[in-house]
Backbone as JSON Lines, residues from 0, in Angstrom:
{"i":0,"aa":"M","n":[6.25,-13.37,-24.87],"ca":[5.67,-13.46,-26.5],"c":[4.63,-12.54,-26.5]}
{"i":1,"aa":"A","n":[3.44,-12.97,-25.36],"ca":[2.1,-12.58,-25.66],"c":[2.36,-10.83,-25.25]}
{"i":2,"aa":"L","n":[3.42,-10.4,-24.35],"ca":[3.47,-8.95,-24.47],"c":[3.93,-7.95,-25.62]}
{"i":3,"aa":"N","n":[4.73,-8.89,-26.43],"ca":[5.49,-8.53,-27.77],"c":[4.24,-8.56,-28.78]}
{"i":4,"aa":"N","n":[3.43,-9.43,-28.82],"ca":[2.02,-9.24,-29.78],"c":[0.98,-8.35,-29.11]}
{"i":5,"aa":"L","n":[0.84,-8.3,-28.13],"ca":[0.32,-7.15,-27.79],"c":[0.56,-5.54,-28.19]}
{"i":6,"aa":"W","n":[2.19,-5.61,-27.91],"ca":[2.6,-4.35,-28.48],"c":[2.6,-4.16,-29.47]}
{"i":7,"aa":"T","n":[2.83,-5.16,-30.41],"ca":[2.42,-4.99,-31.99],"c":[1.22,-4.67,-32.56]}
{"i":8,"aa":"Y","n":[0.28,-5.42,-31.76],"ca":[-1.17,-4.88,-32.33],"c":[-1.25,-3.17,-31.83]}
{"i":9,"aa":"L","n":[-1.15,-2.63,-30.35],"ca":[-1.37,-1.44,-30.06],"c":[-0.58,-0.34,-31.09]}
{"i":10,"aa":"Q","n":[1.0,-1.05,-31.42],"ca":[1.36,-0.14,-32.54],"c":[0.9,0.23,-33.85]}
{"i":11,"aa":"G","n":[0.05,-0.9,-34.15],"ca":[-0.75,-0.7,-35.55],"c":[-1.92,-0.49,-35.07]}
{"i":12,"aa":"L","n":[-2.53,0.27,-34.16],"ca":[-3.81,0.85,-33.8],"c":[-3.09,2.36,-34.55]}
{"i":13,"aa":"K","n":[-4.06,3.24,-34.85],"ca":[-4.04,4.48,-35.1],"c":[-4.89,5.24,-33.83]}
{"i":14,"aa":"L","n":[-3.9,5.42,-32.73],"ca":[-4.62,6.22,-31.85],"c":[-4.3,7.41,-31.92]}
{"i":15,"aa":"A","n":[-5.04,8.52,-31.29],"ca":[-4.97,9.58,-31.21],"c":[-4.22,9.82,-29.76]}
{"i":16,"aa":"R","n":[-3.62,11.03,-29.92],"ca":[-2.78,11.52,-28.54],"c":[-3.74,11.22,-27.36]}
{"i":17,"aa":"K","n":[-4.61,11.74,-27.13],"ca":[-5.58,11.92,-26.06],"c":[-5.96,9.86,-25.86]}
{"i":18,"aa":"D","n":[-5.98,9.41,-26.87],"ca":[-6.46,7.74,-26.69],"c":[-4.72,7.1,-25.87]}
{"i":19,"aa":"R","n":[-3.98,7.45,-26.67],"ca":[-2.57,7.2,-25.94],"c":[-2.47,7.6,-24.87]}
{"i":20,"aa":"D","n":[-2.7,8.64,-24.17],"ca":[-2.59,9.44,-22.96],"c":[-3.52,8.46,-21.71]}
{"i":21,"aa":"W","n":[-4.79,8.01,-22.27],"ca":[-5.71,7.43,-21.39],"c":[-5.4,5.82,-21.47]}
{"i":22,"aa":"L","n":[-4.75,5.5,-22.51],"ca":[-4.17,4.07,-22.33],"c":[-2.99,3.9,-21.56]}
{"i":23,"aa":"A","n":[-2.08,5.03,-21.21],"ca":[-1.19,5.15,-20.39],"c":[-1.78,5.04,-19.03]}
{"i":24,"aa":"G","n":[-2.2,6.06,-18.85],"ca":[-3.0,6.24,-17.44],"c":[-3.73,5.09,-16.81]}
{"i":25,"aa":"K","n":[-4.4,4.34,-17.84],"ca":[-4.97,3.6,-17.39],"c":[-3.76,2.14,-16.8]}
{"i":26,"aa":"L","n":[-2.8,1.91,-17.34],"ca":[-1.63,0.87,-17.04],"c":[-0.86,1.56,-15.83]}
{"i":27,"aa":"M","n":[-0.71,3.0,-16.1],"ca":[-0.51,3.39,-14.57],"c":[-1.14,3.52,-13.07]}
{"i":28,"aa":"E","n":[-2.64,3.49,-13.78],"ca":[-3.44,3.64,-12.34],"c":[-3.0,2.11,-11.75]}
{"i":29,"aa":"A","n":[-3.0,0.78,-12.63],"ca":[-3.02,-0.21,-11.91],"c":[-1.86,-0.36,-11.01]}
{"i":30,"aa":"T","n":[-0.81,-0.02,-11.0],"ca":[0.61,0.0,-10.84],"c":[0.26,0.71,-9.75]}
{"i":31,"aa":"E","n":[-0.28,2.04,-9.6],"ca":[-0.22,2.87,-8.53],"c":[-1.28,2.16,-7.35]}
{"i":32,"aa":"K","n":[-2.08,1.41,-7.66],"ca":[-2.77,0.73,-6.84],"c":[-2.52,-0.3,-5.99]}
{"i":33,"aa":"E","n":[-1.55,-1.19,-6.98],"ca":[-0.44,-1.83,-6.45],"c":[0.44,-1.44,-5.15]}
{"i":34,"aa":"K","n":[1.03,-0.16,-5.45],"ca":[1.99,0.29,-4.87],"c":[0.94,0.83,-3.34]}
{"i":35,"aa":"E","n":[0.04,1.44,-3.56],"ca":[-0.7,1.72,-2.18],"c":[-0.94,0.49,-1.59]}
{"i":36,"aa":"T","n":[-1.43,-0.48,-1.94],"ca":[-1.95,-1.72,-1.32],"c":[-0.42,-2.29,-0.33]}
{"i":37,"aa":"Q","n":[0.47,-2.19,-1.13],"ca":[1.89,-2.55,-0.62],"c":[2.13,-1.73,0.66]}
{"i":38,"aa":"R","n":[2.1,-0.47,0.59],"ca":[2.18,0.43,1.79],"c":[1.25,0.31,2.61]}
{"i":39,"aa":"Q","n":[0.06,-0.05,2.5],"ca":[-0.86,-0.09,3.58],"c":[-0.67,-1.58,4.24]}
{"i":40,"aa":"Q","n":[0.0,-2.33,3.42],"ca":[0.1,-3.62,3.8],"c":[1.36,-3.72,4.96]}
{"i":41,"aa":"A","n":[2.45,-2.74,4.48],"ca":[3.68,-2.49,5.24],"c":[3.4,-1.76,6.42]}
{"i":42,"aa":"Y","n":[2.46,-0.91,6.22],"ca":[2.1,-0.17,8.17],"c":[1.35,-1.24,8.77]}
{"i":43,"aa":"V","n":[0.24,-1.82,8.31],"ca":[-0.11,-2.88,9.12],"c":[0.44,-3.93,10.01]}
{"i":44,"aa":"K","n":[1.63,-4.55,9.05],"ca":[2.52,-5.14,9.36],"c":[3.37,-4.62,10.49]}
{"i":45,"aa":"E","n":[4.13,-3.4,10.3],"ca":[4.93,-2.75,11.0],"c":[4.17,-2.47,12.33]}
{"i":46,"aa":"T","n":[2.85,-2.14,12.62],"ca":[1.85,-1.74,13.56],"c":[1.63,-3.42,14.28]}
{"i":47,"aa":"L","n":[1.51,-3.84,13.36],"ca":[1.13,-5.64,14.3],"c":[2.54,-5.76,14.9]}
{"i":48,"aa":"Y","n":[3.41,-5.62,14.39],"ca":[4.78,-6.07,15.37],"c":[5.57,-5.38,16.27]}
{"i":49,"aa":"R","n":[5.06,-3.94,16.29],"ca":[5.44,-2.97,17.46],"c":[4.36,-3.48,18.27]}
{"i":50,"aa":"A","n":[2.95,-3.56,18.25],"ca":[2.22,-3.89,19.35],"c":[2.78,-5.12,19.92]}
{"i":51,"aa":"L","n":[2.97,-6.32,19.32],"ca":[3.62,-7.05,19.83],"c":[4.7,-7.36,20.48]}
{"i":52,"aa":"D","n":[6.04,-6.61,20.24],"ca":[6.86,-6.02,20.79],"c":[6.48,-5.25,22.26]}
{"i":53,"aa":"E","n":[5.42,-4.48,22.29],"ca":[4.91,-4.03,23.37],"c":[4.44,-5.04,24.29]}
{"i":54,"aa":"V","n":[3.67,-6.1,23.74],"ca":[3.15,-7.05,24.78],"c":[4.36,-7.56,25.28]}
{"i":55,"aa":"K","n":[5.33,-8.3,24.88],"ca":[6.29,-9.05,25.15],"c":[7.48,-8.41,26.29]}
{"i":56,"aa":"A","n":[7.27,-6.88,25.81],"ca":[8.33,-6.0,27.04],"c":[7.48,-5.83,28.11]}
{"i":57,"aa":"A","n":[6.02,-5.83,28.26],"ca":[5.55,-5.86,29.44],"c":[5.27,-7.1,30.28]}
{"i":58,"aa":"Q","n":[5.28,-7.78,29.33],"ca":[5.23,-8.89,30.04],"c":[6.79,-9.53,30.85]}
{"i":59,"aa":"R","n":[7.59,-9.02,30.5],"ca":[8.97,-9.27,30.67],"c":[9.1,-8.27,32.19]}
{"i":60,"aa":"E","n":[8.68,-7.29,31.76],"ca":[8.68,-6.01,32.95],"c":[7.39,-6.2,33.9]}
{"i":61,"aa":"G","n":[6.73,-7.1,33.95],"ca":[5.35,-7.07,34.78],"c":[4.53,-5.63,34.6]}
{"i":62,"aa":"R","n":[4.47,-4.95,33.43],"ca":[4.03,-3.79,33.61],"c":[2.44,-4.36,33.23]}
{"i":63,"aa":"K","n":[1.44,-3.49,32.92],"ca":[-0.05,-3.31,32.69],"c":[-0.02,-3.28,31.47]}
{"i":64,"aa":"L","n":[-0.75,-4.27,30.6],"ca":[-0.72,-3.79,29.17],"c":[-1.51,-2.86,28.65]}
{"i":65,"aa":"T","n":[-1.16,-2.01,27.62],"ca":[-1.79,-1.12,27.23],"c":[-3.3,-1.35,26.84]}
{"i":66,"aa":"T","n":[-4.12,-1.03,26.85],"ca":[-5.56,-0.97,26.44],"c":[-5.77,-0.92,24.96]}
{"i":67,"aa":"I","n":[-6.67,-1.73,24.33],"ca":[-6.64,-1.56,22.41],"c":[-7.48,-0.08,22.28]}
{"i":68,"aa":"D","n":[-8.21,0.58,23.12],"ca":[-8.54,1.9,22.87],"c":[-7.18,2.84,23.36]}
{"i":69,"aa":"E","n":[-6.65,2.59,24.27],"ca":[-5.3,3.42,24.48],"c":[-4.33,3.0,23.28]}
{"i":70,"aa":"F","n":[-4.26,2.17,22.47],"ca":[-3.53,1.77,21.27],"c":[-4.04,2.47,20.0]}
{"i":71,"aa":"I","n":[-5.32,2.49,20.01],"ca":[-5.67,2.81,18.82],"c":[-5.62,4.75,19.11]}
{"i":72,"aa":"K","n":[-5.91,5.22,19.96],"ca":[-5.65,6.73,20.31],"c":[-4.37,7.11,20.18]}
{"i":73,"aa":"E","n":[-3.28,6.26,20.61],"ca":[-2.12,6.39,20.02],"c":[-1.7,6.26,18.47]}
{"i":74,"aa":"L","n":[-2.33,5.54,17.86],"ca":[-2.02,5.37,16.27],"c":[-2.69,6.74,15.53]}
{"i":75,"aa":"E","n":[-3.95,7.05,16.15],"ca":[-4.62,8.34,15.41],"c":[-3.79,9.3,15.84]}
{"i":76,"aa":"T","n":[-3.13,9.7,16.98],"ca":[-2.24,10.74,17.19],"c":[-0.98,10.47,16.33]}
{"i":77,"aa":"E","n":[-0.45,9.43,15.79],"ca":[0.72,9.38,15.18],"c":[0.63,9.57,13.88]}
{"i":78,"aa":"E","n":[-0.94,9.53,13.32],"ca":[-1.26,9.86,11.97],"c":[-1.4,11.38,11.61]}
{"i":79,"aa":"T","n":[-1.75,11.9,12.45],"ca":[-1.69,13.35,12.55],"c":[-0.39,14.13,12.67]}
{"i":80,"aa":"V","n":[0.44,13.56,13.16],"ca":[1.84,14.04,13.24],"c":[2.45,14.33,11.75]}
């Protein structure tokens, strides 16, 4: 209901093309920021799961665990690829 009222209000405004483009850009900006946040969260989640899998595998196999410095270096290498 509130969105319909907002839409009706916006339609009643005499906005120039430039103003309509600005408004549309502002609406899209929020959506893009949300998508970027979701991508970043997914990347962090995937990275943490990978690290946990590596720890579990190392424990099962009796291997020495990768140090945090080695892990960060590996991540930096992946980002440049």
